[in-house]
PDB file of C-alpha atoms in Angstrom:
ATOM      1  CA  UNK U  77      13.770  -4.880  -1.918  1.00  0.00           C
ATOM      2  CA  UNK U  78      10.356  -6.073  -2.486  1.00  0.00           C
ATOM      3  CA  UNK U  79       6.996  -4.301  -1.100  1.00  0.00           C
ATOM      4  CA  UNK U  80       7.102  -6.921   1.530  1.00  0.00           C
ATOM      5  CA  UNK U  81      10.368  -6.070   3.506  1.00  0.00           C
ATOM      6  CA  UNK U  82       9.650  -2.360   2.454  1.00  0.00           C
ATOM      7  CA  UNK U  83       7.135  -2.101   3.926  1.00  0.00           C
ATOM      8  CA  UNK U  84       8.475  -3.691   7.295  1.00  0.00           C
ATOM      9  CA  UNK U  85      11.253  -1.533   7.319  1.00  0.00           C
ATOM     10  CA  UNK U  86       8.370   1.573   6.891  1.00  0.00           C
ATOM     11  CA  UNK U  87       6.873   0.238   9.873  1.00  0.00           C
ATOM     12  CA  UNK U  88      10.001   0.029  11.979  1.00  0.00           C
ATOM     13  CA  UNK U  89      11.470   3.882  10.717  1.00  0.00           C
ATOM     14  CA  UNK U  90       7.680   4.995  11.715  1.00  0.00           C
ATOM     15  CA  UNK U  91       7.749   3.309  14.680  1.00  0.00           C
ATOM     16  CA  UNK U  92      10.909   4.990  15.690  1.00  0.00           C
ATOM     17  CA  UNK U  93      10.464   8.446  14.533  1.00  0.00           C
ATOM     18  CA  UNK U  94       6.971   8.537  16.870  1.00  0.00           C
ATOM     19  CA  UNK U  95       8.932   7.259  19.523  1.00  0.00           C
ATOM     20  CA  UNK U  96      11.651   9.865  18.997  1.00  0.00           C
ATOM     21  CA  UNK U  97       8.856  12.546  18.736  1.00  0.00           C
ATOM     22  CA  UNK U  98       6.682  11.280  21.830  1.00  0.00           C
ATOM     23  CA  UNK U  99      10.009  11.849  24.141  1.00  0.00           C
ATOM     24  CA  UNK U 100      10.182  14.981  26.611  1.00  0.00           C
ATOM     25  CA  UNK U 101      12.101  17.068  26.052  1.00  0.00           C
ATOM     26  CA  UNK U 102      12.090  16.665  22.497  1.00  0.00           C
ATOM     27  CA  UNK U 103      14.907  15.073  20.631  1.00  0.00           C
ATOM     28  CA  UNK U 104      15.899  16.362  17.387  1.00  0.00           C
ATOM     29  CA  UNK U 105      17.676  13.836  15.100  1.00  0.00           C
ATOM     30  CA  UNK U 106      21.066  15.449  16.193  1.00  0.00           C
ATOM     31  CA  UNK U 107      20.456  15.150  19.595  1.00  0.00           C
ATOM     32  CA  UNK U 108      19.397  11.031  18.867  1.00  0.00           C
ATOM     33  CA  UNK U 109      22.800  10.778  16.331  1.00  0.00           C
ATOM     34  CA  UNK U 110      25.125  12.233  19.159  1.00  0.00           C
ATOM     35  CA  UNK U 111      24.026   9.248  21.212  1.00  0.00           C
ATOM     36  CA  UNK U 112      24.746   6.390  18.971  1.00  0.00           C
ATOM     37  CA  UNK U 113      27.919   8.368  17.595  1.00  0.00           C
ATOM     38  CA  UNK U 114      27.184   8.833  14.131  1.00  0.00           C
ATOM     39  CA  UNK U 115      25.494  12.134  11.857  1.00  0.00           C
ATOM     40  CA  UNK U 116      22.082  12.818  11.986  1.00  0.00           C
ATOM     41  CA  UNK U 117      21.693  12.036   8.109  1.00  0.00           C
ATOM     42  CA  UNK U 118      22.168   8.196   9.553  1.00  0.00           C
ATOM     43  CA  UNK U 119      19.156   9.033  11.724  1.00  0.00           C
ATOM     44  CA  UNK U 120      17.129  10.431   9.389  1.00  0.00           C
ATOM     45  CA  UNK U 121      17.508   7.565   6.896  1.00  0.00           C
ATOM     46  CA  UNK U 122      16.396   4.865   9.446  1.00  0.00           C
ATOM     47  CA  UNK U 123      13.651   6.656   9.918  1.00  0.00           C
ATOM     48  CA  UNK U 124      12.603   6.882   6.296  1.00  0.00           C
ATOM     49  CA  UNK U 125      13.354   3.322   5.555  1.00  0.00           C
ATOM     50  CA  UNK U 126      16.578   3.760   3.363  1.00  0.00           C
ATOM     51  CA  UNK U 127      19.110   1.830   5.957  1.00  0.00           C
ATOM     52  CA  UNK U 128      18.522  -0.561   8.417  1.00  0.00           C
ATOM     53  CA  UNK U 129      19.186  -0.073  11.917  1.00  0.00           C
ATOM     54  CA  UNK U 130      21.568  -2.697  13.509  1.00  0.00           C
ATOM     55  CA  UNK U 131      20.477  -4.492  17.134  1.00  0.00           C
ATOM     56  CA  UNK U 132      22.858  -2.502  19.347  1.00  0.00           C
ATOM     57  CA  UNK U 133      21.829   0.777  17.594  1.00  0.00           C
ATOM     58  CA  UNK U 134      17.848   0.041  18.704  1.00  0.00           C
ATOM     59  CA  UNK U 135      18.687  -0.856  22.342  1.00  0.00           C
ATOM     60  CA  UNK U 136      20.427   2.500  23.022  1.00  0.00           C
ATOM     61  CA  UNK U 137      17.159   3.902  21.429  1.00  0.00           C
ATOM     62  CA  UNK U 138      14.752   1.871  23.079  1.00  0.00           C
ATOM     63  CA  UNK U 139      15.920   2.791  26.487  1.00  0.00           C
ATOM     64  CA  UNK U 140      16.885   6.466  24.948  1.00  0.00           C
ATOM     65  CA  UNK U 141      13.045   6.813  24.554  1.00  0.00           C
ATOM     66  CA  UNK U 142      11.946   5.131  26.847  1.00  0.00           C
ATOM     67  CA  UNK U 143      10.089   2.479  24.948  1.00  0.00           C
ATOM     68  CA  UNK U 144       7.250   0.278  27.035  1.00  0.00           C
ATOM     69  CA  UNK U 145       8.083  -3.251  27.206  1.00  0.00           C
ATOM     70  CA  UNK U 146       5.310  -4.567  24.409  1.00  0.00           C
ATOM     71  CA  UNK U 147       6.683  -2.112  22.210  1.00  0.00           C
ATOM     72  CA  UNK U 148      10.418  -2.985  22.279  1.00  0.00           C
ATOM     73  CA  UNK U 149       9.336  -6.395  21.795  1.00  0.00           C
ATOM     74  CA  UNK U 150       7.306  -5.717  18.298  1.00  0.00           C
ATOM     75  CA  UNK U 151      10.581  -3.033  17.761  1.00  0.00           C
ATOM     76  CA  UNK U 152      13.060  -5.656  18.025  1.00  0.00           C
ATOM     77  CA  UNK U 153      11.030  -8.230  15.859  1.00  0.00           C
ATOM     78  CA  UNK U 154      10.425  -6.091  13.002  1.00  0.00           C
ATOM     79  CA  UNK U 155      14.486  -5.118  13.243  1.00  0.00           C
ATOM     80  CA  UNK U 156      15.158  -8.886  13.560  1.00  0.00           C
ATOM     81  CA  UNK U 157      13.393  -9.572  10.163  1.00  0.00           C
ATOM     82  CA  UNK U 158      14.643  -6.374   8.170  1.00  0.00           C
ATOM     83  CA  UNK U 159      18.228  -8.133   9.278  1.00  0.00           C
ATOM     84  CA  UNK U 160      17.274 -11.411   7.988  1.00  0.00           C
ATOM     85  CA  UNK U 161      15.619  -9.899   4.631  1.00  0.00           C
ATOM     86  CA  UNK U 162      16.522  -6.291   4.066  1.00  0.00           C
ATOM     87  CA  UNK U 163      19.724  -5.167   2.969  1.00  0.00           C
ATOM     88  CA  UNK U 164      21.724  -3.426   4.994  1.00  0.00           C
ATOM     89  CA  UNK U 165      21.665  -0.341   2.340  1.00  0.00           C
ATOM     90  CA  UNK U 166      18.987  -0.390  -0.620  1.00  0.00           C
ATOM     91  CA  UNK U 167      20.275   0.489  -4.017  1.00  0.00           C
ATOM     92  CA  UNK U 168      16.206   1.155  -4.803  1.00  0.00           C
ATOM     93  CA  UNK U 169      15.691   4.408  -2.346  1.00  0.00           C
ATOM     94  CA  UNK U 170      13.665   5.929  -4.821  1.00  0.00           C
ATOM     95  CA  UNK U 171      11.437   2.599  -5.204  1.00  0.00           C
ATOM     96  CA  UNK U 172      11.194   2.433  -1.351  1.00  0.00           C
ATOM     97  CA  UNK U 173      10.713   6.388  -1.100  1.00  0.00           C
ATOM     98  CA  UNK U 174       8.099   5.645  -3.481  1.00  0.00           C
ATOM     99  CA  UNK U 175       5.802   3.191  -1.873  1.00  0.00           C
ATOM    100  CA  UNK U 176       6.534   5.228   1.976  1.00  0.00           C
ATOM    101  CA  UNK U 177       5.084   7.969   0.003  1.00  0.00           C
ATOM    102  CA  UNK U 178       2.221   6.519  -1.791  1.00  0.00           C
ATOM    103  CA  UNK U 179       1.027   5.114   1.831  1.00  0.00           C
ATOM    104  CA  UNK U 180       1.569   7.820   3.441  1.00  0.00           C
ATOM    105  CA  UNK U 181      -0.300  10.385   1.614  1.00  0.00           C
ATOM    106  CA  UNK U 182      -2.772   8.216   0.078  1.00  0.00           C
ATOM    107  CA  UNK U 183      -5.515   9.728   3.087  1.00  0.00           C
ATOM    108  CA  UNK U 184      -4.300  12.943   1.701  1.00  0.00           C
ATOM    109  CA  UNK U 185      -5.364  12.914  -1.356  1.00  0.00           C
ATOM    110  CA  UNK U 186      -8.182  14.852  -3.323  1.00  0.00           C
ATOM    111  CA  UNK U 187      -8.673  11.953  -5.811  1.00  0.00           C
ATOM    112  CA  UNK U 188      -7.134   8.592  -6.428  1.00  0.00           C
ATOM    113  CA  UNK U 189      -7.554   6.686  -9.522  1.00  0.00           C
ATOM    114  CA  UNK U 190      -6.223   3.505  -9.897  1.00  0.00           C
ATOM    115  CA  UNK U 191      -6.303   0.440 -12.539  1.00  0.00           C
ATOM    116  CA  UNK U 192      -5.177  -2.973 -12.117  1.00  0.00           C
ATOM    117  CA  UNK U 193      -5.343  -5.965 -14.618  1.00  0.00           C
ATOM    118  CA  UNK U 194      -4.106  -8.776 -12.411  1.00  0.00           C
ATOM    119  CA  UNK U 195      -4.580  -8.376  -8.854  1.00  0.00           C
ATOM    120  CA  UNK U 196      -6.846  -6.267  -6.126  1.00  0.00           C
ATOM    121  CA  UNK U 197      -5.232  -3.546  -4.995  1.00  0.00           C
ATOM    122  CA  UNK U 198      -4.239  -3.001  -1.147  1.00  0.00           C
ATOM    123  CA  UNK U 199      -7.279  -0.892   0.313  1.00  0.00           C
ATOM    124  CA  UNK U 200      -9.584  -3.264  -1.375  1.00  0.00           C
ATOM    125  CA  UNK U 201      -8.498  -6.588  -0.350  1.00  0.00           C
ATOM    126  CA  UNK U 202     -10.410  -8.859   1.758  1.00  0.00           C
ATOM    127  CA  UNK U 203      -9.324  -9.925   5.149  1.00  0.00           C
ATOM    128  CA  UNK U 204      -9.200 -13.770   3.335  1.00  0.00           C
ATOM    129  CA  UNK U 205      -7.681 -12.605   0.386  1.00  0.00           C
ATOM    130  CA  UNK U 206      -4.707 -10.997   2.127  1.00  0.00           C
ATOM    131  CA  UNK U 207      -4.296 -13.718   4.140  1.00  0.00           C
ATOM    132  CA  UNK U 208      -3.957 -16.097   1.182  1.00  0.00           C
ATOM    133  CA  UNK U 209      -1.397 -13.682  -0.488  1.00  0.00           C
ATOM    134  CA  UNK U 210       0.619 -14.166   2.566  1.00  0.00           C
ATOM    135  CA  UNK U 211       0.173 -17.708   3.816  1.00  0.00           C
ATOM    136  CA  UNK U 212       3.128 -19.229   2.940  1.00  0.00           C
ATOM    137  CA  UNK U 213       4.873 -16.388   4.985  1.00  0.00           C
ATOM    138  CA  UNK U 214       2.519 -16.207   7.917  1.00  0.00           C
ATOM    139  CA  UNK U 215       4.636 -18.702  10.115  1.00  0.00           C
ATOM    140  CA  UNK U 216       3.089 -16.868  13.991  1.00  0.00           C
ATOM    141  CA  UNK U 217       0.484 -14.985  15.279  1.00  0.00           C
ATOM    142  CA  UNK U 218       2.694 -11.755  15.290  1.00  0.00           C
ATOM    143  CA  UNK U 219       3.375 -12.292  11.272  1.00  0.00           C
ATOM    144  CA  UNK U 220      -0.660 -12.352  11.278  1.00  0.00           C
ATOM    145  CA  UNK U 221      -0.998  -9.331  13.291  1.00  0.00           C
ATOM    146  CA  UNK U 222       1.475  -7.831  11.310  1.00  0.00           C
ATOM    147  CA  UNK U 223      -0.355  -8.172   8.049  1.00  0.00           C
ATOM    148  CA  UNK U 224      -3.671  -7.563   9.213  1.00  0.00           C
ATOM    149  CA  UNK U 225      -2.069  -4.015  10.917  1.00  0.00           C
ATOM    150  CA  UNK U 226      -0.641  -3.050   7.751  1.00  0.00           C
ATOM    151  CA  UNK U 227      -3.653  -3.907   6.009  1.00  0.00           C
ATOM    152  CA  UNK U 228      -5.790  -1.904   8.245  1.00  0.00           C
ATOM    153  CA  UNK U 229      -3.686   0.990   8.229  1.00  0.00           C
ATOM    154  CA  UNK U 230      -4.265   1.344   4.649  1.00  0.00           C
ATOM    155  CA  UNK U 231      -8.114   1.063   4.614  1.00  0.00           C
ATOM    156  CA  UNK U 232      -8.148   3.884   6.855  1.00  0.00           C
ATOM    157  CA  UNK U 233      -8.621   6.276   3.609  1.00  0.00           C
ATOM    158  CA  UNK U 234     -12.018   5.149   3.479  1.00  0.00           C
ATOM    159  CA  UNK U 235     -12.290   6.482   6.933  1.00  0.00           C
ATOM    160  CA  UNK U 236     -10.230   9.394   7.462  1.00  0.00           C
ATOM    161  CA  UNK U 237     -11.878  13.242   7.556  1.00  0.00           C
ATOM    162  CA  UNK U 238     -13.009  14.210   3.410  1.00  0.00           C
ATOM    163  CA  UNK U 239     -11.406  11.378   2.438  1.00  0.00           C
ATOM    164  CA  UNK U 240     -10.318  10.901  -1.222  1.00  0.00           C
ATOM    165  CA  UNK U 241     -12.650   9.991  -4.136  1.00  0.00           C
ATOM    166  CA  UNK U 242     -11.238   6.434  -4.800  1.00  0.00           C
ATOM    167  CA  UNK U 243     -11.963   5.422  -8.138  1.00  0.00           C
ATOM    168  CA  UNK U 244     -10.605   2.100  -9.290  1.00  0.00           C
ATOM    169  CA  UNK U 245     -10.985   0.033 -12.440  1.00  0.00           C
ATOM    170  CA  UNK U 246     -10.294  -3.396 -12.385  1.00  0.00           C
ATOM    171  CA  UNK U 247      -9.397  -6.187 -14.738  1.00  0.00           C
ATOM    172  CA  UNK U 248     -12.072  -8.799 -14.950  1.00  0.00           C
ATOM    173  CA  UNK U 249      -8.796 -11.001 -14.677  1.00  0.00           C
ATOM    174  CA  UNK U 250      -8.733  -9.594 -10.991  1.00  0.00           C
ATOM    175  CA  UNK U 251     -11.267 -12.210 -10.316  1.00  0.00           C
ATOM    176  CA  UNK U 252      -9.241 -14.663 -11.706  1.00  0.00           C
ATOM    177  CA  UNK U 253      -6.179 -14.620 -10.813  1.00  0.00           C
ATOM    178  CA  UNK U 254      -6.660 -14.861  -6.676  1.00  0.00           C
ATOM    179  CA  UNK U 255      -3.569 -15.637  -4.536  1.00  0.00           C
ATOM    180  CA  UNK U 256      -2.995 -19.314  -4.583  1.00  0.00           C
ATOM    181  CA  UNK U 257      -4.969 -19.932  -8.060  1.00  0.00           C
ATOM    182  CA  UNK U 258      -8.620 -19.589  -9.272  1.00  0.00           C
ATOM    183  CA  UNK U 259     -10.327 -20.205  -5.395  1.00  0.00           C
ATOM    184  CA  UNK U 260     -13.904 -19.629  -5.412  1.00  0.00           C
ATOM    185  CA  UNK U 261     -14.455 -19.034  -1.747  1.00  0.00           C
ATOM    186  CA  UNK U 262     -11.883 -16.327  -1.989  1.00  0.00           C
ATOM    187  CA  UNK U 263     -13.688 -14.853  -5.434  1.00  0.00           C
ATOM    188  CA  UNK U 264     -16.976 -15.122  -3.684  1.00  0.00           C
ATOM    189  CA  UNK U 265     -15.523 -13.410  -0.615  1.00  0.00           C
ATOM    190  CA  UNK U 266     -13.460 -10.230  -2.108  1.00  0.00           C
ATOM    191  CA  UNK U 267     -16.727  -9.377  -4.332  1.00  0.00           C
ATOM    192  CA  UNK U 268     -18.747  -9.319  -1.129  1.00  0.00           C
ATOM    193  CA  UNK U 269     -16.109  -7.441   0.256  1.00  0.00           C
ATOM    194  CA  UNK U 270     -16.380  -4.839  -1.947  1.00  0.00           C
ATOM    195  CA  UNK U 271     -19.790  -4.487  -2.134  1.00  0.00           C
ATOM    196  CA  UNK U 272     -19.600  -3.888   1.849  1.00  0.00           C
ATOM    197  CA  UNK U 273     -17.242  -1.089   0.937  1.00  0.00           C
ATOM    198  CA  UNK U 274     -19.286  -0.039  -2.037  1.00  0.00           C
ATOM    199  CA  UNK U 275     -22.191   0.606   0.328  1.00  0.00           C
ATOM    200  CA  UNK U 276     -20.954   1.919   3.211  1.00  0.00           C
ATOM    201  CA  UNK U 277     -18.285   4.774   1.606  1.00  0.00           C
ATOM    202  CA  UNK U 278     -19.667   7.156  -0.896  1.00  0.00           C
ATOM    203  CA  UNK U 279     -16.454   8.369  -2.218  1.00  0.00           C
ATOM    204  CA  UNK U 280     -15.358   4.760  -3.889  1.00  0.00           C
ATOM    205  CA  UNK U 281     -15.917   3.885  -7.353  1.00  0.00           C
ATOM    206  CA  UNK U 282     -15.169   0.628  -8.348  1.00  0.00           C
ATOM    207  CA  UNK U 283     -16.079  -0.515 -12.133  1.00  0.00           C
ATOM    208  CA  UNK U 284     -14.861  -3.535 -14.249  1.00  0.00           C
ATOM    209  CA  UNK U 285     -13.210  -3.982 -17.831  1.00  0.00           C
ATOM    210  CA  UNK U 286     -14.465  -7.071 -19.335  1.00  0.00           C
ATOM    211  CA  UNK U 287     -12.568  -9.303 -21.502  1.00  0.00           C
ATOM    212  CA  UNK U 288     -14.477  -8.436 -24.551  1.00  0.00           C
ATOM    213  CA  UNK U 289     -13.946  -4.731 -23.783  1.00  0.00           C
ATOM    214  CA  UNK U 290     -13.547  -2.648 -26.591  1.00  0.00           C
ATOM    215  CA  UNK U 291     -10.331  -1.323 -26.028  1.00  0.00           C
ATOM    216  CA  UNK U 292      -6.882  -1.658 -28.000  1.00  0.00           C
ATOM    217  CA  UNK U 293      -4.412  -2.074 -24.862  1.00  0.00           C
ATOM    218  CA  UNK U 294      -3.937  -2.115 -21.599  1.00  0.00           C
ATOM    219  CA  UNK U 295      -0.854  -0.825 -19.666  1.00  0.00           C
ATOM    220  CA  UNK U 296       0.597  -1.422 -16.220  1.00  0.00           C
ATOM    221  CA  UNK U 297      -0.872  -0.916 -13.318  1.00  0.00           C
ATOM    222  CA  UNK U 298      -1.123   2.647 -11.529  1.00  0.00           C
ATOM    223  CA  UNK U 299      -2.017   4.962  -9.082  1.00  0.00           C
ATOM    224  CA  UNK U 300      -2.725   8.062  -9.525  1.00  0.00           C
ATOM    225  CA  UNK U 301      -2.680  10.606  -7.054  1.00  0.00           C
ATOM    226  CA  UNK U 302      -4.312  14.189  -6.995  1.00  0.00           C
ATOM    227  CA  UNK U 303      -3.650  16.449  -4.491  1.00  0.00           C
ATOM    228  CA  UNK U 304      -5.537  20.196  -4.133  1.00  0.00           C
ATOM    229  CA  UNK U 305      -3.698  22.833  -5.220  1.00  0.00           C
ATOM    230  CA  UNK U 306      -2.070  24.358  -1.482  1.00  0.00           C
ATOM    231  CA  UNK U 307      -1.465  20.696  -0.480  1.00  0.00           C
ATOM    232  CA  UNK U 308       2.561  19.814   0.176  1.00  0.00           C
ATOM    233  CA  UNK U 309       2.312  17.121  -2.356  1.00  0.00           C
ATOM    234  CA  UNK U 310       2.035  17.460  -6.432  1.00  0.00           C
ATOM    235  CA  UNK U 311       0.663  15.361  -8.565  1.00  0.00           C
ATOM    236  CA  UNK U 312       2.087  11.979  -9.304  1.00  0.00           C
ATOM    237  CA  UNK U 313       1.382   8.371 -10.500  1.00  0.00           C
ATOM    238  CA  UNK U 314       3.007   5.360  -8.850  1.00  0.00           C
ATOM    239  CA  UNK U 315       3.696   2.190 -11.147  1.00  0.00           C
ATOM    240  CA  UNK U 316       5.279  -1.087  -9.471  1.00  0.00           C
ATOM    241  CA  UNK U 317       7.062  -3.579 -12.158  1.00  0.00           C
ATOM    242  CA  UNK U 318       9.121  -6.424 -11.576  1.00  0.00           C
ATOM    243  CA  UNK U 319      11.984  -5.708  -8.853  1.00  0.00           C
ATOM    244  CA  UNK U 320      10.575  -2.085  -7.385  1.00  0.00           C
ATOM    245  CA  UNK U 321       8.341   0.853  -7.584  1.00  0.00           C
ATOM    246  CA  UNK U 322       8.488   4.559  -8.717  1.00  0.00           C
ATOM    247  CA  UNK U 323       6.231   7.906  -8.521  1.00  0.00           C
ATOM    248  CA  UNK U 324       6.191   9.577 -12.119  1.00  0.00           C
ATOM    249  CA  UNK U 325       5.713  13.594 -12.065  1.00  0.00           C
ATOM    250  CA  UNK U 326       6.342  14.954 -15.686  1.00  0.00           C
ATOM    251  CA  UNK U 327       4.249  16.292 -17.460  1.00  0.00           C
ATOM    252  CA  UNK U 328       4.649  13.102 -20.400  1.00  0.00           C
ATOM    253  CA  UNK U 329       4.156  11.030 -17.856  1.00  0.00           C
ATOM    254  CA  UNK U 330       0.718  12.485 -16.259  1.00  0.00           C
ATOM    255  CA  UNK U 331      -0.476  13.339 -19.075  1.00  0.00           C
ATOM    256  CA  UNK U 332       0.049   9.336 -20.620  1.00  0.00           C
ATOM    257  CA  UNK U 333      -1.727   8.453 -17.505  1.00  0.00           C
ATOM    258  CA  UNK U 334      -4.866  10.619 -17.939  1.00  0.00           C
ATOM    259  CA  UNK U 335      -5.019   9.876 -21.773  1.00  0.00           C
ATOM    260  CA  UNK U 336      -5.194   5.506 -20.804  1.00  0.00           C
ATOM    261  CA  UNK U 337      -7.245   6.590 -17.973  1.00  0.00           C
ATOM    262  CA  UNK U 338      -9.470   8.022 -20.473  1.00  0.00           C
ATOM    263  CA  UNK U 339      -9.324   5.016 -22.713  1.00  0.00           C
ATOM    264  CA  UNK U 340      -9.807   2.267 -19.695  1.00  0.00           C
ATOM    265  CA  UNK U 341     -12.934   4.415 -18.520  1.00  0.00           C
ATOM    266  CA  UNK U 342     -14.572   4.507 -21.585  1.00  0.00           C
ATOM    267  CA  UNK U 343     -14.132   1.196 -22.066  1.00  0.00           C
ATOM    268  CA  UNK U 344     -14.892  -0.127 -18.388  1.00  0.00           C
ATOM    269  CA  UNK U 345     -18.679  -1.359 -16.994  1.00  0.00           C
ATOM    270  CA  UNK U 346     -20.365   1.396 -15.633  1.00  0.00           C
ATOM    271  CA  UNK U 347     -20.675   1.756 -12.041  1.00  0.00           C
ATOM    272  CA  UNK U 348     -24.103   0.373 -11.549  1.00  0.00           C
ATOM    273  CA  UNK U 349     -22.991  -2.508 -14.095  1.00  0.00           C
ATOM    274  CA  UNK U 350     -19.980  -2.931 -12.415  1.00  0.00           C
ATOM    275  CA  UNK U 351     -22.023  -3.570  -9.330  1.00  0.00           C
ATOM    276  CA  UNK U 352     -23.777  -6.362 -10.943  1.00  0.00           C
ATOM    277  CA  UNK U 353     -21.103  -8.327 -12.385  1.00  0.00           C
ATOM    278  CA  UNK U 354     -20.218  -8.328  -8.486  1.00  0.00           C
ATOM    279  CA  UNK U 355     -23.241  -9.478  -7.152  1.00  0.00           C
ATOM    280  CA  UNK U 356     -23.046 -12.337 -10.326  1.00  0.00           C
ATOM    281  CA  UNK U 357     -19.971 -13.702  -8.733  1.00  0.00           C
ATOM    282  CA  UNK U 358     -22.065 -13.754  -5.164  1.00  0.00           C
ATOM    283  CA  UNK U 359     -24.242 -15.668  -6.421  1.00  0.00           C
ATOM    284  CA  UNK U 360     -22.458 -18.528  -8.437  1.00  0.00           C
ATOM    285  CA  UNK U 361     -20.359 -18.971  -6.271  1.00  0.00           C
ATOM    286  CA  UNK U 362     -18.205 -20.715  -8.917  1.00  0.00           C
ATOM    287  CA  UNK U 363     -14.941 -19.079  -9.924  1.00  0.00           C
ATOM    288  CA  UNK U 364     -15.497 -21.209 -13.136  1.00  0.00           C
ATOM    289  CA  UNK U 365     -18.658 -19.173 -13.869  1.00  0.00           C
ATOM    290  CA  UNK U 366     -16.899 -15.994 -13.867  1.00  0.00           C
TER     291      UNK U 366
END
């Protein structure tokens, strides 16, 4: 199931579960599986995007919890393309409890590092450069909305109450490699964009690895997430590859992260460097002068 239709099917189990929640009296998950006939584990998994919920199933819920009319409509749409795209049971529950959780608790965390070689990463993408990723999918202004509402949703880290220090290396090849091919408007536009960003929230860090670098390797992409100690979550580090996603916790594993961590931030532009090499692509204007 790709990030795409996970992350539709997030939307829709949210979506439902605040619905459930906002109903009074409140209805427990047993209460909701006694209606449609089936055990609350069904429930819960709909809810926490590991099954799809069928058409007949969300119209006994809609009216169940009393659903306003514009929601039911963007309810029904998002179940309409989850039945089109999703599969009716993932075999990847762990790659799509992986990316729910990653969202979800991003806000949450105490620090965030991330590094990416290819691509800008979610909370950093520009509102043109999201778009572009998407076009070829965007058929509607509610597949626009859509994106732009999921895209929003995630920037609000930058935002939220002590929000996370957000500290992100990227590829020079970021810059290069912009959806649709090398696009200098859209080069020109994500390295204003983060200059906006750079200026206006404290907490984010954003510095570059050049191609002449001195550095022996570079791995796959990551996130790593650090939580304080009382928080509900523990460490982890989430790493997408081809076909899904999964959060690493072992000790190995973390500690592998921190040491290339180490490596790419030795070897990365400083921040005030980092900042320049943005404003240089402001200026030319020329994805070819990057």
């Amino acid at each position: 199931m790709n990030d795409e239709a996970t992350a539709r099917r997030q939307q829709l189990g949210r979506l439902l579960r605040r619905a459930r929640e906002r109903v009074r009296p409140k209805l427990t998950q047993k209460a909701v599986a006694g209606r449609l006939g089936c055990g609350q584990a069904k429930i819960n998994k709909i809810e926490t995007k590991l099954v799809r919920i069928e058409p007949s199933e969300l119209e006994i819920l809609i009216k169940l919890y009393e659903v306003s009319p514009q929601d039911a409509v963007e309810l029904r749409k998002l179940a309409a393309l989850d039945l089109q795209y999703g599969p009716t049971r993932t075999k990847h529950s762990d790659t799509m409890a992986a990316f729910g959780t990653l969202s979800e608790v991003e806000p949450e965390a105490r620090e965030i590092r991330c590094w990416h070689s290819e691509r800008i990463p979610g909370p950093l993408q520009s509102e043109m450069y999201i778009l572009e990723q998407h076009r070829l999918q965007l058929n509607d202004t509610y597949e626009i909305t859509r994106v732009l509402r999921g895209w929003t949703a995630r920037t609000k880290l930058f935002t939220v109450p002590n929000p996370p220090s957000y500290r992100v290396i990227l590829s020079e090849s970021s810059f290069h490699r912009m959806p649709g091919g090398r696009n200098a408007k859209i080069v020109v536009d994500q390295a204003d964009h983060l200059l906006r960003l750079l200026a206006a929230h404290g907490q984010l860090e954003v510095r570059i690895l050049t191609f002449d670098a001195d550095i022996r390797y570079v791995d796959s992409d990551f996130q790593h997430l650090l939580f304080d100690e009382k928080h509900a979550h523990s460490e982890f580090v989430y790493i997408e590859y081809p076909g899904g996603s999964r959060k690493c916790r072992t000790a190995f594993e973390l500690d592998k992260c921190r040491e290339h961590w180490a490596d790419l931030s030795a070897a990365a532009l400083d921040v005030a460097d980092s900042r320049e090499f943005l404003k240089g692509l402001t200026r030319s204007g020329q994805s070819s002068d990057l």
